[in-house]
mmCIF file of C-alpha atoms and ligand atoms in Angstrom:
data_model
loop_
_atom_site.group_PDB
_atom_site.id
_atom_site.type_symbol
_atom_site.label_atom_id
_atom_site.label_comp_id
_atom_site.label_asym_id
_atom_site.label_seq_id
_atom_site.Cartn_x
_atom_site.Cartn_y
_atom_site.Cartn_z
ATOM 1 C CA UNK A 1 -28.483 -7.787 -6.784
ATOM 2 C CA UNK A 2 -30.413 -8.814 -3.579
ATOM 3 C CA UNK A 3 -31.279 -6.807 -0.847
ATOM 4 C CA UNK A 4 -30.898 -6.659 2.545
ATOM 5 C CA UNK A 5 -34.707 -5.867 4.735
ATOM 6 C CA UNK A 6 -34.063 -2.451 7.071
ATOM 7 C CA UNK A 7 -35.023 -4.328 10.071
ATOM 8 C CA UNK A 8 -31.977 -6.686 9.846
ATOM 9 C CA UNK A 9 -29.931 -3.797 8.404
ATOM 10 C CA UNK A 10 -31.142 -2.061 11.414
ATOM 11 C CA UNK A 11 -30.136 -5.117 13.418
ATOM 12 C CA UNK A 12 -26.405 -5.149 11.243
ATOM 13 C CA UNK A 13 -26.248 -1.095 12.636
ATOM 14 C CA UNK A 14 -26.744 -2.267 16.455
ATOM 15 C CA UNK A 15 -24.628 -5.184 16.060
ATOM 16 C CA UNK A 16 -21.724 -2.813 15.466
ATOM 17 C CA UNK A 17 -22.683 -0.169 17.269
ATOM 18 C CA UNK A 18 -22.499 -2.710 20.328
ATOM 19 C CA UNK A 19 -19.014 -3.457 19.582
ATOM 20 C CA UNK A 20 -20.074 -6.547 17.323
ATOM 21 C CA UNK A 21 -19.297 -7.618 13.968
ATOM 22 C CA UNK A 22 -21.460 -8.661 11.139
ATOM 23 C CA UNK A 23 -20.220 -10.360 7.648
ATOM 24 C CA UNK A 24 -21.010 -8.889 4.967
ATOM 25 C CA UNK A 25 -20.595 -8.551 0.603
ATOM 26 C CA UNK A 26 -18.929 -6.230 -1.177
ATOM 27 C CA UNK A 27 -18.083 -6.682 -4.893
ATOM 28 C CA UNK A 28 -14.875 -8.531 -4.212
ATOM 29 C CA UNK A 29 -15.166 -10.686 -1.226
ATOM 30 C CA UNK A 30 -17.114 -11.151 1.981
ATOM 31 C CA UNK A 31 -15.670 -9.082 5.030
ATOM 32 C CA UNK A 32 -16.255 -9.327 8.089
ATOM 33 C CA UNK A 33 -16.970 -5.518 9.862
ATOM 34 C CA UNK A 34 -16.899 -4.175 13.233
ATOM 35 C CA UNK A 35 -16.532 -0.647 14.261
ATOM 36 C CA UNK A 36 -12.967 1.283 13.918
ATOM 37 C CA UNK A 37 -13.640 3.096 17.222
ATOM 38 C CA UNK A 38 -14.122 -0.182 19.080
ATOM 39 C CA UNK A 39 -11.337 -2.265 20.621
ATOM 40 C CA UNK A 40 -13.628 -4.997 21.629
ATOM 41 C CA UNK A 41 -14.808 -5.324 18.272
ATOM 42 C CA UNK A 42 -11.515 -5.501 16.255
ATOM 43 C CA UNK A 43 -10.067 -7.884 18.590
ATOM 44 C CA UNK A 44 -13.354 -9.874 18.148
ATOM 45 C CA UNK A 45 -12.503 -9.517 14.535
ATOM 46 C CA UNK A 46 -8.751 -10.947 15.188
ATOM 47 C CA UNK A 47 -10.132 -13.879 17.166
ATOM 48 C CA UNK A 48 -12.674 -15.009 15.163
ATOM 49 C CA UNK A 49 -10.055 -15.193 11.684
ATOM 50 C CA UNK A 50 -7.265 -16.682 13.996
ATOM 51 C CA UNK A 51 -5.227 -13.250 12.496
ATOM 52 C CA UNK A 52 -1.924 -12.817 13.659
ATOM 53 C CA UNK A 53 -1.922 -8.908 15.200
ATOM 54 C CA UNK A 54 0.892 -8.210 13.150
ATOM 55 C CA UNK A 55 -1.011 -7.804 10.007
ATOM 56 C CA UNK A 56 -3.220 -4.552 9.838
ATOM 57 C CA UNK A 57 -6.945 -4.265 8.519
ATOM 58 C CA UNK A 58 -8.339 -2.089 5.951
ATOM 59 C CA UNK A 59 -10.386 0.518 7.159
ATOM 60 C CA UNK A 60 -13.986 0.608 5.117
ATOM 61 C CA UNK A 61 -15.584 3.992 3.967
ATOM 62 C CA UNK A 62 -18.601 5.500 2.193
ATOM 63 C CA UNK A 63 -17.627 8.580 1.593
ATOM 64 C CA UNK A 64 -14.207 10.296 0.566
ATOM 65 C CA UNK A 65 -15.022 12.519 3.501
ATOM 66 C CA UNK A 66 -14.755 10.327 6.094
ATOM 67 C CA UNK A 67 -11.184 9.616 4.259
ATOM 68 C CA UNK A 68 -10.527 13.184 5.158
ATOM 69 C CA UNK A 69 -10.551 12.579 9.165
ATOM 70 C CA UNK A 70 -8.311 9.174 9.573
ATOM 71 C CA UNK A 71 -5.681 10.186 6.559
ATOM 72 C CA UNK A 72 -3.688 12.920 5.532
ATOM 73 C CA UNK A 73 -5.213 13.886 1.988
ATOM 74 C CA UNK A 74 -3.725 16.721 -0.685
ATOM 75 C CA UNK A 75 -5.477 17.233 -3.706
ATOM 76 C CA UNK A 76 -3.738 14.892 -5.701
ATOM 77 C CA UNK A 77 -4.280 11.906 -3.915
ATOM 78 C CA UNK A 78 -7.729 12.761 -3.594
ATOM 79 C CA UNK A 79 -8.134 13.247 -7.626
ATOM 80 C CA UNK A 80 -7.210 9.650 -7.454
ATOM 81 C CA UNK A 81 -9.631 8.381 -4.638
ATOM 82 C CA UNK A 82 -12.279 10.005 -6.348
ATOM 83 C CA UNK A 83 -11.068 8.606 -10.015
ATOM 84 C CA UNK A 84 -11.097 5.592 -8.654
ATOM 85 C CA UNK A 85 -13.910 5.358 -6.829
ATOM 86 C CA UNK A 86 -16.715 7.545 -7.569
ATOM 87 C CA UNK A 87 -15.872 7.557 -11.493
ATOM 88 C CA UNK A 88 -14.673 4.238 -12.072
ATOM 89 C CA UNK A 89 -16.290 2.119 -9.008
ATOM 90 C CA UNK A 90 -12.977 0.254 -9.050
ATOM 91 C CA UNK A 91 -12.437 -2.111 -6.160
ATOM 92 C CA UNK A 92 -9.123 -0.551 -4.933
ATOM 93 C CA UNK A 93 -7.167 0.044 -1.528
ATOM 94 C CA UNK A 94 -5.469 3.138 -1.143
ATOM 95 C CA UNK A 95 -2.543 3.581 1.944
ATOM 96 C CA UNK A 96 -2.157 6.671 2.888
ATOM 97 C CA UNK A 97 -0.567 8.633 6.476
ATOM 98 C CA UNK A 98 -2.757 8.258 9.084
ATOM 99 C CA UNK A 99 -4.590 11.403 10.431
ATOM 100 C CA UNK A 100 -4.031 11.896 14.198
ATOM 101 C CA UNK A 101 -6.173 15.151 14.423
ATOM 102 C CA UNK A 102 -9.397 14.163 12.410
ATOM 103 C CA UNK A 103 -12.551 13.093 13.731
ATOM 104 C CA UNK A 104 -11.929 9.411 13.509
ATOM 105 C CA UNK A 105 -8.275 10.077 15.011
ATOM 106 C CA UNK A 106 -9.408 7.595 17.953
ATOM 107 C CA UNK A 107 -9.496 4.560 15.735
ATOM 108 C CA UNK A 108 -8.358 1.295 17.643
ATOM 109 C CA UNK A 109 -4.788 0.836 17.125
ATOM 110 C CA UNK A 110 -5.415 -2.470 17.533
ATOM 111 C CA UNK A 111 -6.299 -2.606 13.457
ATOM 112 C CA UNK A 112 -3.147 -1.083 12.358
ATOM 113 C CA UNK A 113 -0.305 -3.113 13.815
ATOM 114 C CA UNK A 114 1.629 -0.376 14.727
ATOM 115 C CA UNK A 115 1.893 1.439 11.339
ATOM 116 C CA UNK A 116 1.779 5.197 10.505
ATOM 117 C CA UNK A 117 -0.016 4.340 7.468
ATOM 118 C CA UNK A 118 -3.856 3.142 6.945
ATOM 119 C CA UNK A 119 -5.453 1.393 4.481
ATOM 120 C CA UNK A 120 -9.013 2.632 3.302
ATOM 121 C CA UNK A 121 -11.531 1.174 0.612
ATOM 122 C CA UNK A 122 -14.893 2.264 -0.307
ATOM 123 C CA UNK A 123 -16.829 -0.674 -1.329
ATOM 124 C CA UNK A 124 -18.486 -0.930 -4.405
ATOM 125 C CA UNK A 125 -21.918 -2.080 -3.327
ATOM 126 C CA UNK A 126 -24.828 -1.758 -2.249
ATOM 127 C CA UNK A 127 -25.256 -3.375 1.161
ATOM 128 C CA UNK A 128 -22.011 -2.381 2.290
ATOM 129 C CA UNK A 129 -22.764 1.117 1.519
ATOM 130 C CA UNK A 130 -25.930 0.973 3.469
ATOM 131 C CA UNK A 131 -24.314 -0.362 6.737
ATOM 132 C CA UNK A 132 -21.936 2.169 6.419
ATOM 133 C CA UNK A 133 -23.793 5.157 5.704
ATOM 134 C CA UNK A 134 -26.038 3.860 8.480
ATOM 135 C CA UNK A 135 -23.768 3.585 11.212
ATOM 136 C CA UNK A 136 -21.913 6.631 9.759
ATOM 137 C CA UNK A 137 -18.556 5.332 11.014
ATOM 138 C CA UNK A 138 -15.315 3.518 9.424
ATOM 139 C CA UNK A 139 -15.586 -0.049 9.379
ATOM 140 C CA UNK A 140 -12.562 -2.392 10.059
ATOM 141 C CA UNK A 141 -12.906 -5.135 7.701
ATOM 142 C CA UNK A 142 -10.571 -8.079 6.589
ATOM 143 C CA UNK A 143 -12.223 -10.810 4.205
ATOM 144 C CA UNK A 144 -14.712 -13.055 6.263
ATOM 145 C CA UNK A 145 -12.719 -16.370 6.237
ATOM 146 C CA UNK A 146 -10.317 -18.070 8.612
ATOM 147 C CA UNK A 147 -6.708 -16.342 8.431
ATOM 148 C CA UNK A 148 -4.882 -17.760 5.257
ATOM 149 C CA UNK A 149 -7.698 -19.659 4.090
ATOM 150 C CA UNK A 150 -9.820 -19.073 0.776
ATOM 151 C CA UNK A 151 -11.766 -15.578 1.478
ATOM 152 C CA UNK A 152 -15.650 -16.454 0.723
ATOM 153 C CA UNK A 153 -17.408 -15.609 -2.464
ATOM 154 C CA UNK A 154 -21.024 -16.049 -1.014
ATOM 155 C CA UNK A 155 -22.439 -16.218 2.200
ATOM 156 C CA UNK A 156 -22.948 -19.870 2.586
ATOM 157 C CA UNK A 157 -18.691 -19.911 2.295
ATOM 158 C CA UNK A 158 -19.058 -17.364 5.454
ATOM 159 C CA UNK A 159 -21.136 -19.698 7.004
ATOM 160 C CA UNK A 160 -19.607 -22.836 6.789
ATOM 161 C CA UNK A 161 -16.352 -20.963 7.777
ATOM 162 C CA UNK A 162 -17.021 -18.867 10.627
ATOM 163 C CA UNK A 163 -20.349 -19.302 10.412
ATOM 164 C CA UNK A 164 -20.864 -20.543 14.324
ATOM 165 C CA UNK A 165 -18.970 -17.435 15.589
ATOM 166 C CA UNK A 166 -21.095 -15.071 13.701
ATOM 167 C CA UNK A 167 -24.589 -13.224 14.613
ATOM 168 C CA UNK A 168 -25.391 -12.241 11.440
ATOM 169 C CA UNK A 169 -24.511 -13.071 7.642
ATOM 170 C CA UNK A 170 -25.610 -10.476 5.364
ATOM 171 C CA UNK A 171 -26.611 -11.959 2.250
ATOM 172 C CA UNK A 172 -25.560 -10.458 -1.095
ATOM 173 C CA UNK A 173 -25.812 -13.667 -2.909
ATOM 174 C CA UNK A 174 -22.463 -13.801 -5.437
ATOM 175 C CA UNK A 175 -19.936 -11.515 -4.925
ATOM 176 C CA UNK A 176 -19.229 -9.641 -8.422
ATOM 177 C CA UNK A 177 -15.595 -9.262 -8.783
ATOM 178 C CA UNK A 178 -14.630 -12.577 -6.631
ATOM 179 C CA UNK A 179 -10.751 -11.773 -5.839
ATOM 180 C CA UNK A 180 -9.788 -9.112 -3.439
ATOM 181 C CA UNK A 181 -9.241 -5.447 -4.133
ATOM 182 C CA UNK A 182 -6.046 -4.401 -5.874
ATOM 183 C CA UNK A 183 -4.229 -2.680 -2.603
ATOM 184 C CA UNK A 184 -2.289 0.625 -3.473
ATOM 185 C CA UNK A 185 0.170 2.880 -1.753
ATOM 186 C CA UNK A 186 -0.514 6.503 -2.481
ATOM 187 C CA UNK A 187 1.467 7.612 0.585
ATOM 188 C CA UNK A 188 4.230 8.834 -0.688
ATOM 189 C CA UNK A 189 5.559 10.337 -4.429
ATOM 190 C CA UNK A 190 6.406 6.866 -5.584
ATOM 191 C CA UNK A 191 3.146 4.867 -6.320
ATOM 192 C CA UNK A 192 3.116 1.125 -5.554
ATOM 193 C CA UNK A 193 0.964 -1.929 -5.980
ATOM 194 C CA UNK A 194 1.388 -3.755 -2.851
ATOM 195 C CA UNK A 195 -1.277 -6.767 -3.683
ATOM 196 C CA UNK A 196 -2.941 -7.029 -7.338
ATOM 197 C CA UNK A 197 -6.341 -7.133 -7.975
ATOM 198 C CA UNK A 198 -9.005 -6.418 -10.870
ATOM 199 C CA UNK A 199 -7.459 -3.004 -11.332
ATOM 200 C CA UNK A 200 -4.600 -3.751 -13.076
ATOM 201 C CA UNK A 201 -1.506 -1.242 -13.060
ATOM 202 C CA UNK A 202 -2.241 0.067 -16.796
ATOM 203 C CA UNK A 203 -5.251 1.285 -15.654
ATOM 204 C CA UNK A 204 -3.906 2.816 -12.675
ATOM 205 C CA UNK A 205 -0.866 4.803 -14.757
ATOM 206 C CA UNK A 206 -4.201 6.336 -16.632
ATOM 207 C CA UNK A 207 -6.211 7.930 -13.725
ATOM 208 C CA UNK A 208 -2.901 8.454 -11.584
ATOM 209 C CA UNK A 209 -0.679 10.242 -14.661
ATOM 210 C CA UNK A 210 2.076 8.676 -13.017
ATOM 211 C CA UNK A 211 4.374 5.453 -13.589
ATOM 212 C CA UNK A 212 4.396 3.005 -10.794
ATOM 213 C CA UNK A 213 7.405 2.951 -9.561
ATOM 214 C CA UNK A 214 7.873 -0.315 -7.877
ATOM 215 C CA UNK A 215 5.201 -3.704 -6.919
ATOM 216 C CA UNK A 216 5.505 -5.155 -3.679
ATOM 217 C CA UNK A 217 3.645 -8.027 -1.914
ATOM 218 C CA UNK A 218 0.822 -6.693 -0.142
ATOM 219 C CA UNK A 219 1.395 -8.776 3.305
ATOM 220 C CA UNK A 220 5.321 -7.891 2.733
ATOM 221 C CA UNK A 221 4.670 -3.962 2.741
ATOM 222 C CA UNK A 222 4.349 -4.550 6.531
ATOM 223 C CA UNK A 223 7.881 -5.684 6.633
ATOM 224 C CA UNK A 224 8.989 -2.957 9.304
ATOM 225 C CA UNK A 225 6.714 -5.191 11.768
ATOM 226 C CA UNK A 226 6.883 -8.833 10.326
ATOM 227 C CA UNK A 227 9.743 -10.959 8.913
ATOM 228 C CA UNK A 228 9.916 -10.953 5.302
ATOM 229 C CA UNK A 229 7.883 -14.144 3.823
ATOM 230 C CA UNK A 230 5.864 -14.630 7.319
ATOM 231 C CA UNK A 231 2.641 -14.348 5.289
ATOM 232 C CA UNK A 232 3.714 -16.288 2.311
ATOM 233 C CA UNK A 233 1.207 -19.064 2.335
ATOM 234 C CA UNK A 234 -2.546 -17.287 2.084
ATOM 235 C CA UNK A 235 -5.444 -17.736 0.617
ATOM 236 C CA UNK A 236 -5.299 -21.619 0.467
ATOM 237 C CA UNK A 237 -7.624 -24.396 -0.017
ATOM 238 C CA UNK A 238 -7.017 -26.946 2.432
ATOM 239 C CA UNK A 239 -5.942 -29.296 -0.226
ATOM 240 C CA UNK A 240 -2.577 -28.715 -1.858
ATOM 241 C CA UNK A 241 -2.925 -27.163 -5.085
ATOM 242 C CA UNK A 242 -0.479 -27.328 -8.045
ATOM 243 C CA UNK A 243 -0.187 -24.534 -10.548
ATOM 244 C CA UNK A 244 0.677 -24.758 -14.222
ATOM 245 C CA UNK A 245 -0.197 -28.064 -14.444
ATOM 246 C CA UNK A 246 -0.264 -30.115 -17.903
ATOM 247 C CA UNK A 247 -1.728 -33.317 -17.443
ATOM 248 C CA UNK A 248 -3.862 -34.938 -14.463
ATOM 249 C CA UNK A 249 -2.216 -37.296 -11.725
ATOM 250 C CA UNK A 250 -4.399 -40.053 -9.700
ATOM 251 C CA UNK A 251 -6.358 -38.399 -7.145
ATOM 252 C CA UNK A 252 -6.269 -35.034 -8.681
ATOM 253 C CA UNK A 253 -9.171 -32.364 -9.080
ATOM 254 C CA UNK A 254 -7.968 -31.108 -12.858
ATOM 255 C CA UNK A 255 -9.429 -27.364 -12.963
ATOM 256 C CA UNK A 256 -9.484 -25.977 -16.806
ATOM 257 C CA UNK A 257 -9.253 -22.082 -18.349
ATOM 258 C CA UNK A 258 -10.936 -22.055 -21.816
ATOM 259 C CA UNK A 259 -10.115 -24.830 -24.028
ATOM 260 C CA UNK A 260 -8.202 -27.471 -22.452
ATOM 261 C CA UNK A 261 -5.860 -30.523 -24.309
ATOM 262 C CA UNK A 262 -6.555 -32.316 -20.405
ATOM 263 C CA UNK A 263 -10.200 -33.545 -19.840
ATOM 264 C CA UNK A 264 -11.031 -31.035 -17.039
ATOM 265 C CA UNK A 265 -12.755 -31.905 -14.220
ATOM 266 C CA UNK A 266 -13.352 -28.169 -13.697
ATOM 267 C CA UNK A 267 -13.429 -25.482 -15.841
ATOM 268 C CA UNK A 268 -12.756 -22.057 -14.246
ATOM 269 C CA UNK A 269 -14.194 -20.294 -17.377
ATOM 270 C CA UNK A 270 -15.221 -22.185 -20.509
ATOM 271 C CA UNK A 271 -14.943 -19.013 -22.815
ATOM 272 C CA UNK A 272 -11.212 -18.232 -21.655
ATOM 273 C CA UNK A 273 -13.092 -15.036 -20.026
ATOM 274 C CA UNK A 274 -10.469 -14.007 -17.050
ATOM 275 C CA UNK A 275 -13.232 -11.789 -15.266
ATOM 276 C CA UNK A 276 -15.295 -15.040 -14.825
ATOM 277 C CA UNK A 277 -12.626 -17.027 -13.835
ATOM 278 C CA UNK A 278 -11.692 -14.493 -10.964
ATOM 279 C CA UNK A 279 -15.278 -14.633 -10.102
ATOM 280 C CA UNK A 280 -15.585 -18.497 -10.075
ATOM 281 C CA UNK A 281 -12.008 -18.639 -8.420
ATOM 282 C CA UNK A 282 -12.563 -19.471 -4.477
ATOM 283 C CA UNK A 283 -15.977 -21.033 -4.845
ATOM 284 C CA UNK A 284 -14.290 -23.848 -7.297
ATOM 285 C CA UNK A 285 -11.592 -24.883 -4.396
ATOM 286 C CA UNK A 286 -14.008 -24.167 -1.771
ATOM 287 C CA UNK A 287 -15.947 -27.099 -2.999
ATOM 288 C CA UNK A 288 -13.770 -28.990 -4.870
ATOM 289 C CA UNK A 289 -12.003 -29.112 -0.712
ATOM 290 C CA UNK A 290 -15.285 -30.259 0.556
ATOM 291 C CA UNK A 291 -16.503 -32.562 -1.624
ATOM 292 C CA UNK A 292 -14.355 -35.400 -0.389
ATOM 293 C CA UNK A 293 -13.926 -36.718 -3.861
ATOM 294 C CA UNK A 294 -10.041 -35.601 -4.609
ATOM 295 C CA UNK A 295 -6.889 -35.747 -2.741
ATOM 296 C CA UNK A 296 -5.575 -32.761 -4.198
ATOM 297 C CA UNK A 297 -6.264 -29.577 -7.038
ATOM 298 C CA UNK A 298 -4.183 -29.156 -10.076
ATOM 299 C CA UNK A 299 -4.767 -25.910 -12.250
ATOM 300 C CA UNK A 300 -3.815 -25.121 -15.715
ATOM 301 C CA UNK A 301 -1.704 -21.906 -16.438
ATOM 302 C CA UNK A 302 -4.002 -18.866 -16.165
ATOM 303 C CA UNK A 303 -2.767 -16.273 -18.473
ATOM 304 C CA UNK A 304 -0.758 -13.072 -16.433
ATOM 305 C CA UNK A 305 -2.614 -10.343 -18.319
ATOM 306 C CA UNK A 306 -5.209 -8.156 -16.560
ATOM 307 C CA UNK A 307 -7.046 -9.935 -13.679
ATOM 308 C CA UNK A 308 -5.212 -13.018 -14.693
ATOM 309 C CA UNK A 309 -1.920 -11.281 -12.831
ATOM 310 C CA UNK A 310 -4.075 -11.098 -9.695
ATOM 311 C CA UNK A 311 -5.566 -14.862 -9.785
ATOM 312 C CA UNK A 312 -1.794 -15.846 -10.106
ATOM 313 C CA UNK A 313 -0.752 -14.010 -7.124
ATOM 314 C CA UNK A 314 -3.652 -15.792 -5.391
ATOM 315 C CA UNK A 315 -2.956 -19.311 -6.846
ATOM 316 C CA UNK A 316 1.111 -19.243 -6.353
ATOM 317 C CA UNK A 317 0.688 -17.975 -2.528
ATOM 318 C CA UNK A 318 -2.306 -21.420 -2.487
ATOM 319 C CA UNK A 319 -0.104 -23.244 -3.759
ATOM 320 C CA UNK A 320 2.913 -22.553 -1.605
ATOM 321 C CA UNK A 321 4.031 -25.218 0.922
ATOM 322 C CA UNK A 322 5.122 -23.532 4.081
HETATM 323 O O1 LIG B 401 -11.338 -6.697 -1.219
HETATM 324 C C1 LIG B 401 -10.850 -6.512 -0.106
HETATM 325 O O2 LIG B 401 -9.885 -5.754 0.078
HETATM 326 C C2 LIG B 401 -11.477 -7.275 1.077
HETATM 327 C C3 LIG B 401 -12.889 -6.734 1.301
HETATM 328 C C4 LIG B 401 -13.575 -7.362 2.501
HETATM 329 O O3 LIG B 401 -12.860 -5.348 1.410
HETATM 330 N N1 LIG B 401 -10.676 -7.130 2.261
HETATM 331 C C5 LIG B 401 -9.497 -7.768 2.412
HETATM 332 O O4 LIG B 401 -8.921 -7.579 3.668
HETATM 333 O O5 LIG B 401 -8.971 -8.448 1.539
HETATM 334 P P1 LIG B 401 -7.750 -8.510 4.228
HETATM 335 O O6 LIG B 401 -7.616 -8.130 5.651
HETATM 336 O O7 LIG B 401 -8.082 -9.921 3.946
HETATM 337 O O8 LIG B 401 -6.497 -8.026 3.433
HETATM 338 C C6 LIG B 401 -5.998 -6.720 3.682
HETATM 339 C C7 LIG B 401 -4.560 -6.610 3.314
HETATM 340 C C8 LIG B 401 -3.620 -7.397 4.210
HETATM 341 O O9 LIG B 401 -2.704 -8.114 3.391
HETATM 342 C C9 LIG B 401 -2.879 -6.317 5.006
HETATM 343 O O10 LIG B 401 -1.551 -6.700 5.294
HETATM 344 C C10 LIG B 401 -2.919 -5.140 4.059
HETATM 345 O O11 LIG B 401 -4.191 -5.229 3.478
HETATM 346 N N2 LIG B 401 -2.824 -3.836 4.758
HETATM 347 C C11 LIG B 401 -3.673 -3.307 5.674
HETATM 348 N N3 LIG B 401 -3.236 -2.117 6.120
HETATM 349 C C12 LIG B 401 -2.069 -1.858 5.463
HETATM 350 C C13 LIG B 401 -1.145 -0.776 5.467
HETATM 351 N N4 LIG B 401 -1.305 0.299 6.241
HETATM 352 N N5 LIG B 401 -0.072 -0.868 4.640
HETATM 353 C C14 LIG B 401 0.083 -1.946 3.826
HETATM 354 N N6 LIG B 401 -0.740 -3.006 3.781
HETATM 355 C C15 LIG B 401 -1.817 -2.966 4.578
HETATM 356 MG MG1 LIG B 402 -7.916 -11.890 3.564
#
């Protein structure tokens, strides 16, 4: 894993605390962070993705504490944040009731589109832990790509992105897990998946002791604010892609899983491994869009089993013409 030097971590630290925002890796996708106390820097944030206001950010932290003073936690829920994180070092999203009467009870409301629910992650690596324990405050952070679009995988997809509206690109060379974190609401008794990720829902029944009760679209959890489907198309290449595809049509980028009956001009995993393909995932249609040889992607069938469900959540809403 590479490191980041302290003087441009120190530089990261005063770019937020200045109201800034700096991209940076976790183990799923780039984000791009900027204080939770700061209006100017969340609406920076919103400006710089083109993201509608209507759709609320997840609130980064590195320590269950800090948890503690934006959401209401009992003991259950935190047995599960600390399951989940500390044990495990799962990528995974918890909602939970906001907190108006902890410390960080001043976040902007800017970030959370109205809601009486937050979403908070603690990222599973290393550089994002340091510029949060650093600037020892929550960070707002939605992946670092235009709204909609493919969410980057390395910092060279930041930069080519968003790269001209950005100070400072942290660089944490591949990110590990490649598809974003599995987002879960805790909130209430009922437990739901509201967007899947690497942690799959088996493995959640485990640490939680609990079924859960009912899956939900992640972007349609926010229905109280946004019309049902509003979000539908997301995290897109900018050619059109076509799923479950069988054989290869003129013009087409042909992109493989293990062994393929279709000569593939891609091959998301050779070994069939669904971890790898998750990881290989937005980097694949990233270039496969900017290489200017194809008019369009076509993917095989990606089996629905553990991250497998996820990449087909990502791949159906890519594929989706609206
Ligand atoms: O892996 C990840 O989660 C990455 C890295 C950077 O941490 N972040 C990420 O953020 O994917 P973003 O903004 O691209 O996606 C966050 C999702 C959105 O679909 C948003 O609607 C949902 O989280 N969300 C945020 N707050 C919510 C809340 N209170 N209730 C339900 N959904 C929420
Ligand atoms: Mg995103």
């Amino acid at each position: 894993m590479r490191i980041v030097d302290s003087d441009v971590m120190r530089y990261a630290c005063d770019l937020i605390k200045n109201d800034d925002v700096v991209a940076c890796p976790t183990e799923t996708v780039y984000g791009l962070f900027g204080s939770a106390l700061s209006d100017v820097a969340v609406k920076k944030i919103y400006d710089i993705k083109g993201r509608p206001s209507y759709n609320p950010l997840i609130a980064h932290v590195g320590e269950i504490d800090m948890v503690r003073e934006l959401c209401v936690l009992n003991s259950k829920q935190q047995a599960i944040l600390e399951k989940c994180w500390l044990h495990n070092n799962w990528p995974i999203t918890f909602v939970l009731q906001k907190n108006n009467t902890g410390a960080f009870g001043c976040i902007s409301q800017l970030a959370i589109a109205g809601l009486d629910t937050i979403a908070v992650r603690r990222p599973n690596h290393l550089i994002a832990l340091q510029l949060l324990s650093q600037t020892a405050i929550p960070l707002f952070a939605p992946s670092a790509n235009t709204s909609n679009m493919l969410s980057p995988t390395s910092a060279q997809m930041v930069i080519d992105d968003i790269g001209s509206k950005l100070k400072l690109v942290l660089d944490g060379g591949m990110c590990s897990v490649g598809i974003e974190s599995t987002i879960v609401d805790i909130s209430a008794d009922e437990i739901r998946i509201l967007r899947p990720g690497y942690v799959t829902e088996e493995m959640l029944m485990v640490v939680c002791d609990a079924s859960i009760a009912k899956k939900l679209d992640g972007n349609l959890a926010v229905t109280n604010v946004i019309a049902p489907g509003m979000l539908k198309k997301h995290y897109s290449p900018r050619l059109p892609l076509r799923i479950n595809a069988t054989n290869k049509r003129d013009g087409e980028a042909f992109v493989g899983f293990g062994i393929c009956d279709v000569e593939c001009d891609f091959n998301l995993s050779v070994s069939g491994d669904l971890l790898e393909a998750a990881q290989n995932l937005y980097s694949t249609m990233k270039h496969i869009d900017d290489c200017g040889l194809y008019k369009s992607i076509a993917i095989v069938t990606i089996p629905n089993n553990g991250i497998g469900i996820a990449i087909n959540d990502r791949l159906s809403k890519g594929s989706c013409v609206s």
